[in-house]
């Protein structure tokens, strides 16, 4: 494959990465929370979309909505369970609880969906066409469009307006926010619902590219981690750039050096960036 | 009952096994400025925080708090705020990453409550107008106190609790801040004022509550309290005017 083809692949992959990571970006930026069950929530989102289309026979757009709704509910559930830890900003316990939650999800998914790999067949993945020598599908374009839309909306909300201001107040000092009349609990629940919905949306759009197994999700959580840290924790624009950058890097490195070492190389880049710019690419803008 | 804006009964606060506050009764009446004084660790902050069910730590708080006749002692902090009980906590904290303008805009009075307008707030604290586009973190200590009070006023207070608004301020600014507080009270807003500087507090308050180790040691009109030997001995020394 030539350079242009790899760049196109990289752009698509990068938008997929950014979309997968956006929930965590908001989680960290607004609530200073982490969710190590993120990958398994991606897996559940993919299975829900598959389940709604194949066994239930619902149209793909409805399946996307089913997955998003399930994701939002899962997000609400996990946050409701660990609300006390969140209010105390007990990060270590939250890591462990969300990690455990991910394993519970995986176990539940194995029981419900078994060990057979499934394929999420969607009408847009069947529409193929050639762009500058690269074969891409309408599904790929959908991923890019969805990522741009979600990031643009989010940036508009976070940078301007009342909702974003409330979010920034809670991020900076949740206790003080209570004294300003803000229902911090509701903000935390909303943020986790968004995280669940966003990762499920990403799954419903990105999962058609690969077989769906209950064991997927590990790569997604690693990608998310790299994107969020590289972008400057909590920075919406930074995450978008980092996602696209990581996608391009992965495609180029995989295409011209070796696909086997892309993850290792990504971490090498991440380490180098963090050493040179400790705040990430969007240093200064980030909500720490 | 209707002549009491804020009333606490049997307010008890404990950190772990340590009793930090045991308050049988405290009332704040319309048009009244009540000063709360006491040594470091006496429980002054614990008292005003507990009235909102608020703390940076994790205390156990029990007891009754009534605001304008309504029992609010079981409500979460933000609900008490929305009903008009406002607290400027110790240090006068503001949102450092928000600008002064955003700090003020973020404070919208809850439905049914009328807050001070921005113009009214700038009238009280002209300095804030000049700092409008500065980040909260870039303000001086005095400016932060002003902004924190201004934010509370915007939220439409029925009663205002101030935890040491004059701490760390230059002597001249202390009297400016306290006189502004007096102006608020005279305009109809009852205030509970925690103040280390007893000498300055006596000049403006109507009543004084003396706390010691979480209990009320003495309480009364300022005219009587300024002659109270316990106050004189501990706070005014022998140079009392
Ligand atoms: N977060 C906390 N955890 C444990 N104990 C606390 C906490 N906050 C206060 N205390 C204890 O409660 C008691 C009262 O403290 P408080 O802060 O109310 O005193 P204060 O009168 O406001 O003192 P200062 O004048 O220094 O502000 C003290 O013994 C203090 O050690
Ligand atoms: Mg104190």
XYZ file of C-alpha atoms and ligand atoms in Angstrom:
561
model
C 0.000 0.000 0.000
C 1.187 3.476 -0.735
C 1.407 6.483 1.521
C -1.925 8.044 0.525
C -3.746 4.787 1.194
C -2.120 4.498 4.590
C -3.015 8.079 5.404
C -6.651 7.433 4.532
C -6.667 4.281 6.643
C -4.999 6.183 9.427
C -7.584 8.953 9.350
C -10.444 6.477 9.586
C -8.742 4.522 12.353
C -7.931 7.768 14.132
C -11.542 8.926 14.141
C -12.549 5.510 15.449
C -10.000 5.902 18.265
C -11.190 9.399 19.088
C -14.792 8.219 19.191
C -13.909 5.294 21.447
C -12.061 7.624 23.813
C -14.505 10.526 24.077
C -16.461 9.131 27.022
C -13.314 8.841 29.121
C -12.217 12.314 28.139
C -15.408 13.779 29.549
C -15.244 11.479 32.564
C -11.774 12.704 33.434
C -12.306 16.298 32.439
C -15.587 16.863 34.205
C -15.525 14.473 37.093
C -11.873 13.465 37.459
C -13.036 9.868 37.331
C -11.712 6.816 35.548
C -13.496 3.760 34.251
C -11.397 0.665 33.703
C -14.541 -1.164 32.642
C -14.527 1.046 29.541
C -13.306 -1.766 27.259
C -15.961 -4.205 28.455
C -18.616 -1.535 28.050
C -17.397 -1.246 24.470
C -17.770 -5.019 24.142
C -21.315 -4.920 25.551
C -22.182 -2.077 23.177
C -20.963 -4.142 20.236
C -22.954 -7.186 21.374
C -26.091 -5.129 21.966
C -25.876 -3.720 18.442
C -25.309 -7.225 17.054
C -28.120 -8.683 19.170
C -30.555 -6.015 18.018
C -29.739 -6.562 14.342
C -29.107 -10.302 13.935
C -31.345 -12.174 16.424
C -33.963 -9.415 16.742
C -33.824 -8.278 13.139
C -34.097 -4.576 13.928
C -32.800 -2.066 11.410
C -29.222 -0.915 12.030
C -30.070 2.685 13.101
C -32.434 1.296 15.739
C -29.731 -1.128 16.842
C -27.376 1.802 17.353
C -29.970 3.426 19.592
C -30.467 0.175 21.524
C -26.728 -0.055 22.131
C -26.502 3.603 23.199
C -29.429 3.252 25.591
C -27.941 0.090 27.099
C -24.599 1.854 27.454
C -26.165 4.817 29.225
C -27.972 2.477 31.620
C -24.775 0.559 32.369
C -23.003 3.846 33.032
C -25.751 4.952 35.415
C -25.665 1.596 37.158
C -21.936 1.550 37.831
C -21.980 5.161 39.019
C -24.980 4.580 41.270
C -23.114 1.677 42.864
C -19.916 3.618 43.519
C -21.423 7.052 44.160
C -19.960 7.298 47.617
C -16.452 6.638 46.360
C -16.989 9.256 43.678
C -18.145 11.907 46.114
C -15.063 11.213 48.191
C -12.948 11.254 45.003
C -11.454 7.966 46.113
C -9.619 7.264 42.869
C -7.873 4.049 43.862
C -11.104 2.374 44.920
C -12.831 3.645 41.800
C -10.124 2.041 39.653
C -10.631 -1.274 41.382
C -14.421 -1.106 41.335
C -14.549 -0.256 37.623
C -11.953 -2.923 36.823
C -14.080 -5.438 38.710
C -17.183 -4.177 36.964
C -15.492 -4.846 33.619
C -14.834 -8.446 34.622
C -18.407 -8.895 35.785
C -19.584 -7.570 32.435
C -17.327 -9.991 30.600
C -18.640 -12.919 32.646
C -22.226 -11.849 32.087
C -21.587 -11.467 28.374
C -20.091 -14.961 28.160
C -23.189 -16.365 29.814
C -25.531 -14.402 27.593
C -23.765 -14.524 24.251
C -21.499 -17.590 24.457
C -18.058 -18.002 22.939
C -18.907 -17.807 19.243
C -17.423 -14.839 17.417
C -20.183 -12.746 15.877
C -20.133 -10.353 12.992
C -22.136 -7.159 13.069
C -23.324 -6.822 9.504
C -24.535 -3.367 8.658
C -25.798 -1.966 5.349
C -23.157 0.790 5.222
C -20.309 -1.748 5.545
C -21.468 -3.324 2.307
C -21.177 -0.109 0.347
C -17.580 -0.074 -0.781
C -15.795 2.399 -2.973
C -12.332 3.442 -3.942
C -10.750 6.664 -2.749
C -7.278 7.515 -4.045
C -6.488 3.821 -4.377
C -7.791 2.852 -0.928
C -10.945 0.774 -0.518
C -13.231 2.296 2.054
C -16.816 1.668 3.081
C -19.732 3.926 3.901
C -19.342 2.597 7.463
C -15.882 4.172 7.578
C -17.311 7.501 6.515
C -20.019 7.126 9.137
C -17.351 6.689 11.821
C -15.513 9.812 10.704
C -18.712 11.849 10.504
C -19.949 10.647 13.899
C -16.629 11.410 15.566
C -16.499 14.915 14.139
C -20.119 15.545 15.111
C -19.735 14.298 18.697
C -16.535 16.271 19.243
C -17.943 19.446 17.729
C -21.087 19.222 19.857
C -19.096 18.536 22.978
C -16.717 21.391 22.386
C -19.624 23.714 21.893
C -21.191 22.525 25.135
C -18.060 22.484 27.276
C -16.547 25.746 26.103
C -19.727 27.751 26.098
C -22.944 27.793 27.991
C -24.284 26.888 31.344
C -23.842 23.132 31.177
C -20.143 23.465 30.464
C -19.701 25.978 33.250
C -21.403 23.659 35.702
C -19.156 20.841 34.530
C -16.032 22.949 35.014
C -17.147 23.976 38.485
C -17.683 20.370 39.523
C -14.350 19.389 37.994
C -12.478 22.062 39.906
C -14.103 21.739 43.306
C -17.117 19.482 43.786
C -17.566 20.528 47.410
C -17.627 24.212 46.546
C -20.010 23.435 43.688
C -22.506 22.092 46.234
C -22.406 25.451 47.994
C -23.237 27.066 44.659
C -26.457 25.036 44.595
C -25.256 22.395 42.142
C -26.522 18.847 42.534
C -23.121 17.220 42.171
C -24.560 13.707 42.386
C -26.678 14.341 39.327
C -23.692 15.694 37.424
C -21.706 12.546 38.241
C -24.569 10.292 37.168
C -25.003 12.253 33.943
C -21.305 12.109 33.168
C -21.206 8.335 33.646
C -24.352 7.897 31.545
C -22.628 9.907 28.832
C -19.497 7.770 29.126
C -21.574 4.594 28.744
C -23.614 5.980 25.866
C -20.563 7.337 24.043
C -18.558 4.132 24.212
C -21.613 2.130 23.115
C -22.096 4.495 20.169
C -18.448 3.990 19.269
C -18.903 0.233 19.527
C -22.020 0.180 17.368
C -20.180 2.139 14.687
C -16.671 0.678 14.908
C -17.361 -2.962 15.787
C -18.578 -3.918 12.281
C -14.905 -3.659 11.259
C -13.877 -6.669 13.367
C -15.376 -9.908 14.741
C -17.161 -9.469 18.060
C -16.076 -11.639 20.982
C -16.645 -11.336 24.709
C -12.867 -11.014 25.052
C -12.619 -7.788 23.061
C -12.209 -4.471 24.821
C -8.636 -4.709 26.027
C -7.226 -2.972 22.974
C -9.956 -0.340 23.177
C -9.169 0.574 26.770
C -5.454 0.853 25.953
C -6.180 3.049 22.945
C -8.466 5.197 25.079
C -5.830 5.537 27.732
C -3.202 6.641 25.233
C -5.565 9.086 23.517
C -6.783 10.654 26.748
C -3.329 11.079 28.254
C -1.744 12.194 24.994
C -4.507 14.735 24.418
C -4.048 16.329 27.804
C -6.358 14.835 30.367
C -9.907 16.040 29.949
C -9.257 18.215 26.900
C -11.897 17.638 24.246
C -9.951 19.136 21.352
C -6.753 17.454 22.568
C -8.395 14.041 22.568
C -9.643 14.502 19.034
C -6.178 15.443 17.805
C -4.558 12.660 19.793
C -7.033 10.091 18.455
C -6.456 11.080 14.864
C -2.711 11.294 15.455
C -2.614 7.843 17.003
C -4.639 6.437 14.104
C -2.256 7.907 11.555
C 0.742 6.688 13.519
C -0.698 3.185 13.825
C -1.514 2.986 10.126
C 1.838 4.346 8.989
C 3.888 2.313 11.462
C 1.865 -0.819 10.709
C 2.113 -0.269 6.972
C 5.749 0.658 6.688
C 7.467 -0.838 9.721
C 5.645 -3.690 11.417
C 2.035 -4.187 12.475
C 3.204 -6.435 15.328
C 4.880 -3.618 17.235
C 2.426 -0.757 16.813
C 1.157 -0.892 20.396
C 4.686 -0.899 21.765
C 5.583 1.981 19.452
C 2.467 3.907 20.512
C 3.539 3.665 24.120
C 7.051 4.768 23.201
C 5.545 7.860 21.569
C 3.274 8.433 24.553
C 6.222 8.235 26.928
C 8.261 10.625 24.808
C 5.417 13.145 24.606
C 4.773 12.975 28.343
C 8.421 13.556 29.135
C 8.650 16.503 26.760
C 5.176 17.918 27.450
C 3.930 16.641 30.795
C 0.456 18.109 30.262
C -0.092 16.236 27.011
C -0.433 17.767 23.555
C -3.056 20.267 24.717
C -1.029 21.339 27.744
C -2.430 24.436 29.372
C -5.968 23.896 28.163
C -6.467 20.685 30.041
C -8.746 20.364 33.015
C -6.486 18.604 35.426
C -41.578 31.144 65.181
C -42.052 33.539 62.300
C -39.592 36.015 63.766
C -36.765 33.525 63.343
C -35.126 33.086 59.941
C -32.683 30.358 60.821
C -32.866 28.094 63.827
C -30.806 25.088 64.854
C -31.691 22.627 67.611
C -29.550 19.880 69.095
C -26.984 20.240 66.336
C -24.287 17.655 67.016
C -21.210 17.056 64.859
C -18.624 14.347 65.391
C -15.468 13.525 63.466
C -14.921 9.838 64.111
C -15.222 9.572 67.869
C -14.461 13.251 68.491
C -17.339 15.528 69.325
C -16.664 18.790 67.481
C -19.966 20.536 68.158
C -22.851 20.143 70.604
C -25.273 23.018 70.188
C -28.656 22.880 71.945
C -30.054 25.983 70.297
C -29.100 28.834 67.990
C -31.345 31.358 66.253
C -30.873 34.087 63.687
C -33.607 36.718 63.448
C -34.503 39.116 60.630
C -32.222 42.120 60.382
C -29.755 40.588 62.776
C -25.978 40.241 62.551
C -24.771 37.550 64.929
C -21.078 37.088 65.525
C -19.593 33.688 66.380
C -16.251 33.883 68.150
C -13.945 31.426 69.826
C -10.415 30.115 69.820
C -8.876 28.047 67.030
C -10.549 24.672 66.943
C -13.515 25.850 69.023
C -15.931 24.582 66.360
C -16.900 27.818 64.607
C -16.428 26.453 61.090
C -17.960 23.164 62.134
C -21.062 25.084 63.234
C -21.673 27.086 60.053
C -20.791 24.112 57.852
C -23.161 21.834 59.760
C -26.034 24.255 59.195
C -25.644 23.358 55.510
C -24.833 19.698 56.096
C -21.530 20.463 54.433
C -17.914 19.590 55.179
C -14.615 18.981 53.448
C -14.237 15.978 55.719
C -16.698 13.232 56.582
C -18.339 14.148 59.885
C -21.533 12.712 61.321
C -24.035 15.533 61.623
C -27.376 15.307 63.409
C -29.996 17.732 64.596
C -32.676 20.035 63.347
C -32.159 23.071 61.123
C -35.123 25.260 60.211
C -35.007 27.935 57.537
C -37.999 30.290 57.424
C -40.016 27.698 59.295
C -39.125 24.798 57.012
C -37.140 21.855 58.365
C -34.068 21.496 56.135
C -31.834 19.453 58.434
C -32.192 16.315 56.320
C -31.768 17.957 52.928
C -28.588 17.692 50.863
C -26.420 20.805 50.801
C -27.419 22.040 47.358
C -31.113 21.891 48.306
C -30.486 24.048 51.354
C -28.627 26.492 49.120
C -31.539 26.592 46.700
C -33.867 27.412 49.586
C -31.733 30.409 50.403
C -29.215 29.316 53.026
C -25.851 30.495 51.716
C -22.385 29.851 53.097
C -19.094 31.460 52.233
C -16.765 28.839 53.710
C -13.418 29.406 55.339
C -10.893 30.922 52.931
C -13.621 32.502 50.798
C -12.996 30.041 48.007
C -13.922 30.866 44.454
C -13.614 28.837 41.282
C -10.043 29.612 40.295
C -10.299 28.428 36.704
C -13.429 30.433 36.025
C -13.232 34.156 35.443
C -14.840 36.603 37.856
C -17.628 37.084 35.325
C -18.184 33.329 35.069
C -18.079 32.925 38.835
C -20.858 35.471 39.068
C -22.835 34.203 36.094
C -22.712 30.665 37.460
C -24.558 31.873 40.530
C -28.156 31.951 39.410
C -30.856 32.250 42.021
C -33.066 29.177 42.234
C -36.613 29.446 40.963
C -38.699 31.600 43.248
C -35.756 33.364 44.860
C -34.550 36.812 43.874
C -30.818 37.218 43.926
C -28.809 40.406 43.841
C -28.299 41.633 40.301
C -24.785 42.072 38.933
C -25.250 45.828 39.150
C -26.154 45.578 42.848
C -23.161 43.359 43.479
C -20.781 45.778 41.730
C -22.286 48.581 43.750
C -21.193 46.761 46.913
C -17.829 45.620 45.545
C -16.655 48.028 42.814
C -13.300 46.204 42.693
C -14.956 43.165 41.115
C -16.031 45.138 38.082
C -12.395 45.966 37.337
C -11.388 42.320 37.698
C -14.246 40.963 35.619
C -12.159 39.037 33.107
C -9.466 37.825 35.490
C -9.392 34.182 36.533
C -10.553 33.563 40.092
C -7.096 32.190 40.872
C -5.537 35.528 39.936
C -7.433 37.487 42.602
C -5.977 38.719 45.877
C -7.280 37.307 49.148
C -9.535 40.280 49.720
C -10.891 40.179 46.187
C -11.641 36.492 46.601
C -13.653 37.183 49.716
C -15.573 39.864 47.865
C -16.225 37.533 44.941
C -17.295 34.709 47.236
C -19.738 36.978 49.059
C -20.954 38.448 45.781
C -21.604 34.947 44.447
C -23.684 34.094 47.471
C -25.711 37.284 47.106
C -26.423 36.442 43.476
C -27.899 33.125 44.630
C -30.681 34.858 46.532
C -29.931 34.378 50.230
C -32.532 34.322 52.999
C -29.691 34.020 55.457
C -25.955 34.306 54.878
C -23.224 32.514 56.807
C -19.721 33.952 56.552
C -16.740 32.008 57.867
C -13.962 34.462 58.717
C -14.335 36.780 55.731
C -11.640 39.062 57.113
C -8.917 36.457 57.630
C -5.595 37.478 56.142
C -6.824 40.911 55.160
C -5.030 44.161 55.916
C -6.579 45.993 58.911
C -8.162 48.636 56.716
C -9.747 46.019 54.476
C -11.079 44.160 57.515
C -13.202 47.108 58.529
C -14.268 47.668 54.906
C -15.475 44.076 54.616
C -17.216 44.153 57.986
C -18.911 47.452 57.192
C -20.131 45.981 53.917
C -21.543 43.035 55.864
C -23.319 45.476 58.163
C -24.774 47.214 55.100
C -26.171 43.891 53.888
C -27.774 43.241 57.258
C -29.262 46.715 57.395
C -30.699 46.092 53.937
C -32.605 43.137 55.405
C -30.320 40.109 55.099
C -29.607 38.300 58.382
C -25.978 37.186 58.691
C -24.127 34.758 60.931
C -20.541 35.929 61.002
C -17.641 33.803 62.215
C -14.866 36.165 63.173
C -11.496 35.684 64.862
C -11.035 39.391 65.211
C -13.345 39.915 68.195
C -12.417 43.556 68.543
C -13.503 44.271 64.968
C -16.573 42.052 65.242
C -17.854 43.856 68.329
C -18.029 47.059 66.310
C -20.594 45.668 63.872
C -22.525 42.709 65.327
C -25.805 42.801 67.263
C -25.294 39.611 69.220
C -22.258 37.543 70.068
C -21.943 33.784 70.544
C -18.804 32.539 72.274
C -17.852 28.964 71.455
C -15.392 26.823 73.312
C -14.627 23.205 72.542
C -17.788 22.786 70.540
C -20.122 24.300 73.130
C -21.648 27.709 73.663
C -19.863 29.296 76.595
C -21.695 32.589 76.524
C -24.238 34.319 74.334
C -25.974 37.662 74.332
C -26.386 41.187 72.996
C -23.068 42.745 72.112
C -23.483 45.534 74.676
C -23.580 42.952 77.473
C -21.013 40.618 75.958
C -18.328 43.267 75.557
C -18.317 43.571 79.341
C -18.332 39.804 79.861
C -15.158 38.948 81.758
C -14.620 35.797 79.686
C -14.595 37.847 76.494
C -12.448 40.569 77.964
C -9.970 38.127 79.381
C -9.608 35.984 76.306
C -10.026 38.458 73.471
C -9.890 42.062 74.472
C -7.111 41.988 77.013
C -6.732 44.891 79.408
C -6.648 47.462 76.635
C -10.409 47.356 76.154
C -11.708 50.777 75.208
N -12.089 17.418 58.507
C -11.900 17.205 59.833
N -11.566 15.982 60.282
C -11.401 15.753 61.593
N -11.529 16.686 62.555
C -11.864 17.931 62.181
C -12.063 18.261 60.801
N -12.392 19.560 60.719
C -12.395 20.030 61.986
N -12.068 19.055 62.878
C -11.994 19.205 64.324
O -13.172 19.822 64.815
C -12.847 20.800 65.788
C -13.428 22.142 65.401
O -12.791 22.600 64.216
P -13.248 23.901 63.461
O -12.584 23.910 62.160
O -14.735 23.969 63.479
O -12.663 25.045 64.389
P -12.711 26.619 64.184
O -13.332 27.184 65.400
O -13.318 26.948 62.884
O -11.166 26.953 64.182
P -10.346 28.063 63.352
O -10.477 29.325 64.103
O -8.963 27.554 63.379
O -10.920 28.120 61.985
C -11.330 20.814 65.915
O -10.983 20.054 67.046
C -10.842 20.127 64.672
O -9.678 19.411 64.916
Mg -12.645 27.824 61.174
